[in-house]
Coordinates of C-alpha atoms and ligand atoms in Angstrom, one line a residue:
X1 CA -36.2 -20.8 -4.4
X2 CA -34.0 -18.7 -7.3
X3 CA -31.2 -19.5 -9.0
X4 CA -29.0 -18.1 -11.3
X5 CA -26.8 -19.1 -14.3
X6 CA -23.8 -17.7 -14.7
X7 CA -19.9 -19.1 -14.3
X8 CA -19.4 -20.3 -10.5
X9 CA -16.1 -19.7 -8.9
X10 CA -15.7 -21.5 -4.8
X11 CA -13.3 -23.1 -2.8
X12 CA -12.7 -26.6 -2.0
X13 CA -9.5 -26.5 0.5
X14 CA -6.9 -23.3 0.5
X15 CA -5.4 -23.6 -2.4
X16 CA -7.8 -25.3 -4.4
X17 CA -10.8 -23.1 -6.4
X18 CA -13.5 -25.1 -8.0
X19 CA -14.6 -23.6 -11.2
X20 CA -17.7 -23.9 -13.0
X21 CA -17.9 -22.0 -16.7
X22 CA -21.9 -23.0 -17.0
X23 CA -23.0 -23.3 -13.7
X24 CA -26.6 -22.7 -11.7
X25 CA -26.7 -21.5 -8.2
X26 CA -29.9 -22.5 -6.5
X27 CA -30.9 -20.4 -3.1
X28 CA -33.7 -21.3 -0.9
X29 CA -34.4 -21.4 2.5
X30 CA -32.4 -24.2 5.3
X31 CA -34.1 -25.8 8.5
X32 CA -34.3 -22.2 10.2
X33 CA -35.5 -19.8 7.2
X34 CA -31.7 -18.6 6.5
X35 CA -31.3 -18.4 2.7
X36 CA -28.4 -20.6 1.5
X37 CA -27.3 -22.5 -1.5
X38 CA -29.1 -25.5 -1.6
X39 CA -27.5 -26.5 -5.2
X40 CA -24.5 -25.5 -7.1
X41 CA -22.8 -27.2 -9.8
X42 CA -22.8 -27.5 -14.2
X43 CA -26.2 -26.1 -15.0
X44 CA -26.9 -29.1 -17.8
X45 CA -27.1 -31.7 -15.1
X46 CA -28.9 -29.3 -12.5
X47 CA -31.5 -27.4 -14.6
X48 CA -33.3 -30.9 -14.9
X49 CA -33.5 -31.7 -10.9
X50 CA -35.8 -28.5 -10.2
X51 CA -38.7 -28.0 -12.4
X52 CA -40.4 -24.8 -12.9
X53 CA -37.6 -22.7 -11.0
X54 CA -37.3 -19.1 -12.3
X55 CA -33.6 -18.7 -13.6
X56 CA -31.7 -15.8 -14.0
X57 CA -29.3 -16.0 -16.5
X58 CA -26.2 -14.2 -16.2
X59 CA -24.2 -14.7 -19.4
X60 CA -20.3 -13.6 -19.2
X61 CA -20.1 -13.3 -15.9
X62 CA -19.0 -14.7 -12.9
X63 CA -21.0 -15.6 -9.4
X64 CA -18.1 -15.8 -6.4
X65 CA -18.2 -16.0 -2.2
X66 CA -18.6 -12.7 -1.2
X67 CA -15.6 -11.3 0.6
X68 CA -14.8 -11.6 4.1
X69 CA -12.8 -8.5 5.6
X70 CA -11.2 -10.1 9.2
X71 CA -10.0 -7.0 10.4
X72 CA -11.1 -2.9 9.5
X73 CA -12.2 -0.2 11.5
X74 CA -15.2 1.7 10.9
X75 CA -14.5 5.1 12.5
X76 CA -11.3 5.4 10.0
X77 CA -13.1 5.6 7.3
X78 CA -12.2 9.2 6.9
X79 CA -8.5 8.5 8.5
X80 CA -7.0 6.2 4.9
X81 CA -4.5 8.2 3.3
X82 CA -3.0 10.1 6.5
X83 CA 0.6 10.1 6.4
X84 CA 3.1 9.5 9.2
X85 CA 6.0 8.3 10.5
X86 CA 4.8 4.6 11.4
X87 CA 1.9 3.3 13.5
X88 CA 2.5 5.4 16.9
X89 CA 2.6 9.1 15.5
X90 CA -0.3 7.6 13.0
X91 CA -1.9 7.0 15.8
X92 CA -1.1 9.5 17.9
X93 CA -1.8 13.0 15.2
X94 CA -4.7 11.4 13.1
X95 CA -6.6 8.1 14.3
X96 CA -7.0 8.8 18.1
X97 CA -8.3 12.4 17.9
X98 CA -10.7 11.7 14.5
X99 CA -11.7 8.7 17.1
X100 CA -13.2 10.8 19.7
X101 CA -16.1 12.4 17.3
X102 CA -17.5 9.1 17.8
X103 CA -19.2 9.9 21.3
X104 CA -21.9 11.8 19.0
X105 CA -23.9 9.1 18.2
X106 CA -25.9 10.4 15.2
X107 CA -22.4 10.8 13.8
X108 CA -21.7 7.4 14.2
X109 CA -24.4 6.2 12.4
X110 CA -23.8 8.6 9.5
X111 CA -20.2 6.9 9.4
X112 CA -21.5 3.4 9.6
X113 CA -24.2 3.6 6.8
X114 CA -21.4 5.1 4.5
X115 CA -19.2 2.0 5.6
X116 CA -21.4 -0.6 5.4
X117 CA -22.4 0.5 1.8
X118 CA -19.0 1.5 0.7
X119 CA -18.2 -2.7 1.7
X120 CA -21.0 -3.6 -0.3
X121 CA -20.5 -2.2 -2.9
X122 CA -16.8 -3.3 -2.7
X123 CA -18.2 -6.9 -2.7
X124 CA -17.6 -7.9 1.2
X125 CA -20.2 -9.1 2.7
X126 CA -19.0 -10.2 6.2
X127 CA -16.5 -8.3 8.4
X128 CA -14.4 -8.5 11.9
X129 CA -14.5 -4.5 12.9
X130 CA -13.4 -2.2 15.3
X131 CA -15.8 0.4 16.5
X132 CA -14.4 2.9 18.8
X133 CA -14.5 2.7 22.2
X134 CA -17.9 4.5 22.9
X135 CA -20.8 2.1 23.6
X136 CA -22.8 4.5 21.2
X137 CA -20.8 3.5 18.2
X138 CA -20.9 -0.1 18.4
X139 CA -25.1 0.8 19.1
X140 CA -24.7 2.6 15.7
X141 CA -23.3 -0.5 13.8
X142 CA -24.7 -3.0 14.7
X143 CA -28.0 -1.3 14.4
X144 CA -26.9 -0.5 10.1
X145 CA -25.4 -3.5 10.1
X146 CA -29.3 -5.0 11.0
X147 CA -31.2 -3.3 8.5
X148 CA -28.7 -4.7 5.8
X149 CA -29.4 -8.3 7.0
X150 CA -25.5 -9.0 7.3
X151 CA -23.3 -11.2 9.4
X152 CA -21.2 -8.8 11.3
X153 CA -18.9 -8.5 13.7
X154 CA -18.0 -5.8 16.2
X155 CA -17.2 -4.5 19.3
X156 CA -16.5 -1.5 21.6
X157 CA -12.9 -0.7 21.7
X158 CA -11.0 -0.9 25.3
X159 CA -8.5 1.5 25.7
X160 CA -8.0 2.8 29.9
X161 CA -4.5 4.3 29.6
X162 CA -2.1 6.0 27.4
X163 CA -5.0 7.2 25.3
X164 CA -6.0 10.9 25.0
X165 CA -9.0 12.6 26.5
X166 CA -12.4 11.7 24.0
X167 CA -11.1 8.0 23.9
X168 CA -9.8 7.0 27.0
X169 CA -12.0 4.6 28.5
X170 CA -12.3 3.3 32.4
X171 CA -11.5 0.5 33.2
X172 CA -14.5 -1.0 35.5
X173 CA -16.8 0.8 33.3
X174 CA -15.5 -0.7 30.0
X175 CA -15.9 -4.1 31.0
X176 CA -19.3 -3.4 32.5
X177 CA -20.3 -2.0 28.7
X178 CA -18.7 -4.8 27.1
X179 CA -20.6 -7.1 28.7
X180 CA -24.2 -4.9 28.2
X181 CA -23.4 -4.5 24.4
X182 CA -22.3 -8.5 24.2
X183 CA -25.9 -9.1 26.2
X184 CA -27.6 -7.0 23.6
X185 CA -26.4 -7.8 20.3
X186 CA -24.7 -11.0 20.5
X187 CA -26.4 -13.5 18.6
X188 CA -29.2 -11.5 17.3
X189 CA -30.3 -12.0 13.5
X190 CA -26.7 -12.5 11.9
X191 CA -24.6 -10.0 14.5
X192 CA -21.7 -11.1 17.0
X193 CA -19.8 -9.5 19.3
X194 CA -16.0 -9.1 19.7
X195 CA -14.4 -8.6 23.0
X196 CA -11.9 -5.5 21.2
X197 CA -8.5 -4.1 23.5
X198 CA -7.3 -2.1 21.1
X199 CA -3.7 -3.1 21.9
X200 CA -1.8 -4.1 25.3
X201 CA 0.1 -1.3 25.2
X202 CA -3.1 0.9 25.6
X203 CA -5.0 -0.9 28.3
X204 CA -4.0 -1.8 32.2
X205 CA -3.3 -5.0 33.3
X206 CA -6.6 -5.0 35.2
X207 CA -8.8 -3.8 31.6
X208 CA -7.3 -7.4 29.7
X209 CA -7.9 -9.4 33.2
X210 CA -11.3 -8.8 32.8
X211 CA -11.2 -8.8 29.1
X212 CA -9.8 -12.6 29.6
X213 CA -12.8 -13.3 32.1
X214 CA -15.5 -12.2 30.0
X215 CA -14.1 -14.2 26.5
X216 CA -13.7 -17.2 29.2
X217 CA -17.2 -16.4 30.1
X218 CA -18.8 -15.9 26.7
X219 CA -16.8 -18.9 24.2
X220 CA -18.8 -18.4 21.2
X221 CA -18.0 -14.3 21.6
X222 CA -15.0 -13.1 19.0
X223 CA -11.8 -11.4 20.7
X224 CA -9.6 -9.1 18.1
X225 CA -7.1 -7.2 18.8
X226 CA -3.1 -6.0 17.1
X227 CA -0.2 -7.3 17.7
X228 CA 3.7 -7.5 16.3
X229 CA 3.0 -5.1 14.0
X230 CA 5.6 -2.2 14.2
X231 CA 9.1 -2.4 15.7
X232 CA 8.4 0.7 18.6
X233 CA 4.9 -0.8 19.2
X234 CA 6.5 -3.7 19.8
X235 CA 9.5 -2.5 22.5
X236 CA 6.2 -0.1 24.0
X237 CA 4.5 -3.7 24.9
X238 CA 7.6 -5.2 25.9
X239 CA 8.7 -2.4 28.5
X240 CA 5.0 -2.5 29.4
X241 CA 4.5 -6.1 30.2
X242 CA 8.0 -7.8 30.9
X243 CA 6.7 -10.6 32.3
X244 CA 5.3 -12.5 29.4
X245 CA 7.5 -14.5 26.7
X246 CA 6.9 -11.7 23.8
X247 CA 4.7 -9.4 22.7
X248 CA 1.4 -12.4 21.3
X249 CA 2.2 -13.9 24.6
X250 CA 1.1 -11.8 26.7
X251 CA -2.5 -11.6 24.9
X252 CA -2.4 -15.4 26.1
X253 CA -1.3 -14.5 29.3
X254 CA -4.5 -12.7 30.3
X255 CA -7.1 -15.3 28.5
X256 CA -7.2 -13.3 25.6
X257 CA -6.2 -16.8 23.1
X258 CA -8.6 -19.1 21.6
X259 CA -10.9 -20.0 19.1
X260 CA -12.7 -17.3 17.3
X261 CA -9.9 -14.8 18.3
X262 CA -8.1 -12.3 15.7
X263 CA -5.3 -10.8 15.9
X264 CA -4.5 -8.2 13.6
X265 CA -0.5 -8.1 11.8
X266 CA 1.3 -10.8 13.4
X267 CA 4.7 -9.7 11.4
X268 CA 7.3 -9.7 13.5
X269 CA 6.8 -13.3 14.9
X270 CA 8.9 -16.0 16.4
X271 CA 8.6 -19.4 15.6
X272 CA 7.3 -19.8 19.3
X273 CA 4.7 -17.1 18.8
X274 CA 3.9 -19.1 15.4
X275 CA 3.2 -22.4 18.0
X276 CA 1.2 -20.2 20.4
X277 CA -1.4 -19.2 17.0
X278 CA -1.8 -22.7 16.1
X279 CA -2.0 -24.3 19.9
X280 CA -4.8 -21.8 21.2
X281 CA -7.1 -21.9 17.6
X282 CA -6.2 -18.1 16.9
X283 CA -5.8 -16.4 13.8
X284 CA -4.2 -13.7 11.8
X285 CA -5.7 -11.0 10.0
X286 CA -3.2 -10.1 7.6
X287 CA -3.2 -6.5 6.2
X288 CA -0.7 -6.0 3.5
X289 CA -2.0 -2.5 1.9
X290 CA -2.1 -1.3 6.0
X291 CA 1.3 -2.8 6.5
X292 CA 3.2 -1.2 3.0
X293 CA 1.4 1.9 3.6
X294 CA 3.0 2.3 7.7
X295 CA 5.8 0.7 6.6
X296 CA 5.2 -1.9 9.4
X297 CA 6.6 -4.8 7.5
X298 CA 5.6 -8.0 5.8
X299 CA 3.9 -10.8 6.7
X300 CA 5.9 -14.3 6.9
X301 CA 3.3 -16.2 4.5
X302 CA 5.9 -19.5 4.8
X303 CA 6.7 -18.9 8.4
X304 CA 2.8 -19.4 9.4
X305 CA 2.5 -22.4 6.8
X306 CA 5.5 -24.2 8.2
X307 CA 4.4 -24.0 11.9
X308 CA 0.7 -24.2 10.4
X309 CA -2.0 -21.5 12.3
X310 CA -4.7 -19.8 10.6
X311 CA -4.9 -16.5 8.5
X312 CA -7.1 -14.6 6.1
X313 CA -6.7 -11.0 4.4
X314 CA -8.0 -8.0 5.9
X315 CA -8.1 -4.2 4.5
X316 CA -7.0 -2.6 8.3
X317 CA -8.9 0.5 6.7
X318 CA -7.9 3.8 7.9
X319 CA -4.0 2.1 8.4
X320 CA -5.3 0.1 5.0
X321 CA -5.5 2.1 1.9
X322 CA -8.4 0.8 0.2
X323 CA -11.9 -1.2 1.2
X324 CA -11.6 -2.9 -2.3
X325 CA -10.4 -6.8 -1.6
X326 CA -8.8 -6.7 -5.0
X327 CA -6.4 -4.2 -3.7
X328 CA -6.1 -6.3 -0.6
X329 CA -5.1 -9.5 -2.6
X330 CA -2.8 -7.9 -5.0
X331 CA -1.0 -5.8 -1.7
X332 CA -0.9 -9.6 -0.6
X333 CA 0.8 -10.9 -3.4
X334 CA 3.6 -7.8 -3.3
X335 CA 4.5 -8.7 0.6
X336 CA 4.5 -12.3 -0.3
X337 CA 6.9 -11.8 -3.0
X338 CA 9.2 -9.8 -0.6
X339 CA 12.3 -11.7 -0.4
X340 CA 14.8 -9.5 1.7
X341 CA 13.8 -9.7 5.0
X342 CA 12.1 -13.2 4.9
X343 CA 11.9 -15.8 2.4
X344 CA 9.7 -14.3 -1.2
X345 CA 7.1 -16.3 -2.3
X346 CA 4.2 -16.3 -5.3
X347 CA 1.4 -17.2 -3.9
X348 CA -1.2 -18.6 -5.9
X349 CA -4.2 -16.5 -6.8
X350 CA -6.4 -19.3 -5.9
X351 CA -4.9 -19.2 -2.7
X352 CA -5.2 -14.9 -2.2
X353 CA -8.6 -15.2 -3.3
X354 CA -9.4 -18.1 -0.9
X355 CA -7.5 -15.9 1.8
X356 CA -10.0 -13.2 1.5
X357 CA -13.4 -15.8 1.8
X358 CA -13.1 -19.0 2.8
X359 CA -9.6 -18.7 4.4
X360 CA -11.0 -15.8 6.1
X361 CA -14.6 -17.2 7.0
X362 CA -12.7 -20.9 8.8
X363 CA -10.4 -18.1 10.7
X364 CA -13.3 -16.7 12.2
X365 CA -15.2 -20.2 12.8
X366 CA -17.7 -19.7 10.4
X367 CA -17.2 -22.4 8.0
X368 CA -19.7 -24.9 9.4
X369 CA -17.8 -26.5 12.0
X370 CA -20.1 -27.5 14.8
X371 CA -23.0 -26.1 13.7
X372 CA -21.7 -23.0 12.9
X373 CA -23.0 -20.9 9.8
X374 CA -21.0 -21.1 6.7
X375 CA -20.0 -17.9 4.5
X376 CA -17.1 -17.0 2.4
X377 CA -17.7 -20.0 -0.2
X378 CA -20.5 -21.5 -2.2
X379 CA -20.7 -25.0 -1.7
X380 CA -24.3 -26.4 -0.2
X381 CA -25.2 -24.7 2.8
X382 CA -23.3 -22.1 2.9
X383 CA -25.4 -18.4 3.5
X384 CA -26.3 -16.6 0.3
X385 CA -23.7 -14.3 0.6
X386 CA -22.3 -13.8 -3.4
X387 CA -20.9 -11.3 -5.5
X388 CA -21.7 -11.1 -9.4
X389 CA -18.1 -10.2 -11.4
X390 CA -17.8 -8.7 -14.1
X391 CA -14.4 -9.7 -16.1
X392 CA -14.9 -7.5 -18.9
X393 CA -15.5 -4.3 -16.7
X394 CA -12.3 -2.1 -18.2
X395 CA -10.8 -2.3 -21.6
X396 CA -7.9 -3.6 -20.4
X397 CA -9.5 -6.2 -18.3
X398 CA -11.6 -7.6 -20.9
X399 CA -8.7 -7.7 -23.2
X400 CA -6.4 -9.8 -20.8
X401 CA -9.3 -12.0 -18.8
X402 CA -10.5 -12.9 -22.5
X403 CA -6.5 -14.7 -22.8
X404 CA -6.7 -16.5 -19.8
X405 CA -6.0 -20.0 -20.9
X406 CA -6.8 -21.6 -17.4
X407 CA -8.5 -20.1 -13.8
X408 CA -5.3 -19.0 -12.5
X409 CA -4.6 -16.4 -15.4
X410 CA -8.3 -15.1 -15.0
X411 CA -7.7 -15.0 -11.4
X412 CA -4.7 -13.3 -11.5
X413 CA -6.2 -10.8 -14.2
X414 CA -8.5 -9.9 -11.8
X415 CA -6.1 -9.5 -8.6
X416 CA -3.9 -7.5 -10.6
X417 CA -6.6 -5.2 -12.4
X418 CA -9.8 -5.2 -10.4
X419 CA -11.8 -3.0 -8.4
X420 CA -15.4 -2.0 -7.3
X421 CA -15.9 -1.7 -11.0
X422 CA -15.9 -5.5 -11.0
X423 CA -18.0 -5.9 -8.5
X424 CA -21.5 -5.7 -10.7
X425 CA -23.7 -6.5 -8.0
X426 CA -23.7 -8.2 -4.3
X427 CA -26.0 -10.2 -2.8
X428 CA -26.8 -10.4 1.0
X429 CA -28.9 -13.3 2.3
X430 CA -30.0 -14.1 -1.1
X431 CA -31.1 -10.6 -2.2
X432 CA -29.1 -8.2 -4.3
X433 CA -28.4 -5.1 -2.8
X434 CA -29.1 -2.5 -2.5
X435 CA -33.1 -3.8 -3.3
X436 CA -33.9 -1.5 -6.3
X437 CA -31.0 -2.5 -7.9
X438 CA -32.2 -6.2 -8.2
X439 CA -33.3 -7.2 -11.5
Ligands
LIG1 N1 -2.6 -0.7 16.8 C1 -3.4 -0.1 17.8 N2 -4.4 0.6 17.2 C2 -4.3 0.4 15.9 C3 -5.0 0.9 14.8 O1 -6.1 1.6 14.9 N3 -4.6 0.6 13.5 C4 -3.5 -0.2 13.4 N4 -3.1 -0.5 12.1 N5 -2.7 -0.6 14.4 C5 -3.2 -0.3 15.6
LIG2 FE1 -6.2 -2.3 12.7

């Protein structure tokens, strides 16, 4: 067992942090051998109830969930900060040609180590991502993704039409693949799969029939996807697949909603759409720096409360500007506070931080429900994923956090003013990383 003393920030519903100034997190091993948090709370009354344990003491800073990204793509790592005119020519001149390098697999696995640290170091510790939609880069990710001991989620893109040579996948042989890579890496160590069509407007009817039959097939796999995003994507999906009530419905349509499926966006929604979320169990990965950056619009925070389905934050890196979840929660705040095309909120930063852990962690089923792992809080039992903050990391920071008169203000100081500079070290199943760092 270890534990450390430091202050203790976790979650004990959305909008409710609990906050400890002197607190001891103790991590040992559960029934299976998985590190967790066996005890957390003020270190006076703790420190007595395990004798002889070896504390580290962190004084001034602050021990938090690690983060929880629900929706980035790997391979667009190198695409943030491409300009265009909105999602499709985005698409069309930058992401879907960079993309097709990603047949070479011993580029893919230079691209995934630099990912997977560049999230560490940026604090997040579990994600929902897109590979592309070669088999050999979902090999390449999982496989990095291993040998840091994270929980991870991905899956090989399906795309069979309107897709350029070098990503264009067929159909019977992307379902075949799917199926191989879920058979391989599903369930193994801390890895899952998600069944991934990129979008409906890129894949036949038949590609998302058999997409439907394999999440039927596999329940506890993840399904992510994009949807009601941008106004032409939209009217593309439409023309494409008249059938179906809107754009979300026809996801449902072909299987493709339920539990432990993610759908990126979800802007321009209907209140019916908003009843489909909640009734099937899916959720919303919303991606605010991704969505101001396209121009794609903003997400309707009250709209999803009022109906009630499920959301969390996600950085949508390469449409995302930035893999740091401070950015994410501030961009968050901005599109909440838009009040022109839907009604402007503030929301709380208790509940933007909560967005991007816990929030984000129940949207993916991984907060202990059925005898699911728990991540993206600290309470007992939940995997030792944590970050160590640093509030004093920048002049400017240190001068504001040390005015906070209450955990909102700090909070918000944070939001507003963090980065990776904040983000002193992060720990993955209860060991900092990287190792050497570890002290
Ligand atoms: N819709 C379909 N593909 C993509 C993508 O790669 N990024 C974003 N933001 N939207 C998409
Ligand atoms: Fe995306």
């Amino acid at each position: 067992m270890k534990a450390y003393r430091a202050a203790i920030l976790r979650f004990a519903d959305d909008r409710t942090a609990l906050y400890e100034e002197d607190g001891l997190l103790v991590i040992g091993p559960d029934a299976q051998g998985q590190p967790v948090v066996r005890a957390v709370g003020p270190y006076r009354e703790l420190v007595d109830r395990f004798p002889g344990l070896s504390i580290t003491h962190f004084p001034g800073r602050i021990l938090a969930p690690g983060f929880v990204d629900l929706h980035i793509h790997c391979p667009q790592t190198d695409v943030i900060g491409s300009p265009a005119e909105g999602l499709l020519p985005w698409l069309e001149n930058y992401t879907f040609p960079h993309e097709s390098r990603f047949h070479d697999g011993e580029y893919a696995t230079e691209v995934a180590s630099f990912f997977l640290d560049e999230l560490l170091r940026h604090g997040v510790t579990t994600a929902l991502a897109f590979a592309t939609s070669h088999p050999s880069s979902v090999d390449a990710l999982f496989q990095q993704a291993q040998q840091r001991r994270l929980r991870f989620i991905t899956g090989k893109v399906l795309q069979d039409r309107f897709s350029p040579d070098g990503v264009r996948d067929q159909t019977e042989q992307s379902l075949i693949d799917t199926e191989a890579l879920i058979q391989r890496w599903h369930g193994v160590d801390r890895l899952g799969y998600a069944i991934t069509p990129r979008f409906a407007p890129t894949s036949t009817p038949e590609q998302l029939r058999g997409a439907g039959e394999l999440a039927a097939r596999y329940p506890q796999v993840w399904v992510q996807s994009h949807v009601a995003e941008n106004l032409a994507e939209i009217a593309w999906a439409r023309e494409l697949f008249p059938q179906s009530r809107s754009y979300l419905a026809t996801y449902a349509d072909f299987g493709l909603m339920r539990d432990r499926s993610v759908y990126a966006h979800c802007i321009h929604f209907d209140d019916d759409d908003r009843a489909l979320m909640r009734e099937t169990g899916a959720a919303a990965a919303v991606s605010p720096t991704s969505n101001l950056f396209l121009g794609s619009g903003f997400f309707d925070y009250q709209g999803a409360d009022r109906v009630g389905y499920r959301y969390g934050l996600a950085s949508d890196v390469g449409g995302g500007t930035s893999f740091s979840p401070f950015h994410t929660m501030l961009a968050a705040y901005y599109v909440g506070r838009e009040g022109q095309t839907k009604p402007g909120l503030s929301l709380s930063p208790q509940h933007l931080w909560w967005q991007h852990t816990a929030g984000a962690a129940a949207a993916l089923g991984l907060a202990g429900e059925q005898g699911a792992p728990s991540i993206g809080n600290l309470n007992p039992g939940c995997e030792a994923d944590f970050v160590l903050l640093n509030p004093q990391a920048t002049p400017l920071l240190a001068r504001k956090t040390a005015q906070a008169r209450n955990l909102d203000e700090l909070l918000f100081s944070l939001i507003v003013l963090g980065d990776d500079r904040v983000i002193e070290r992060t720990a993955v199943a209860g060991q900092w990383w990287p190792a050497q760092a570890a002290g």
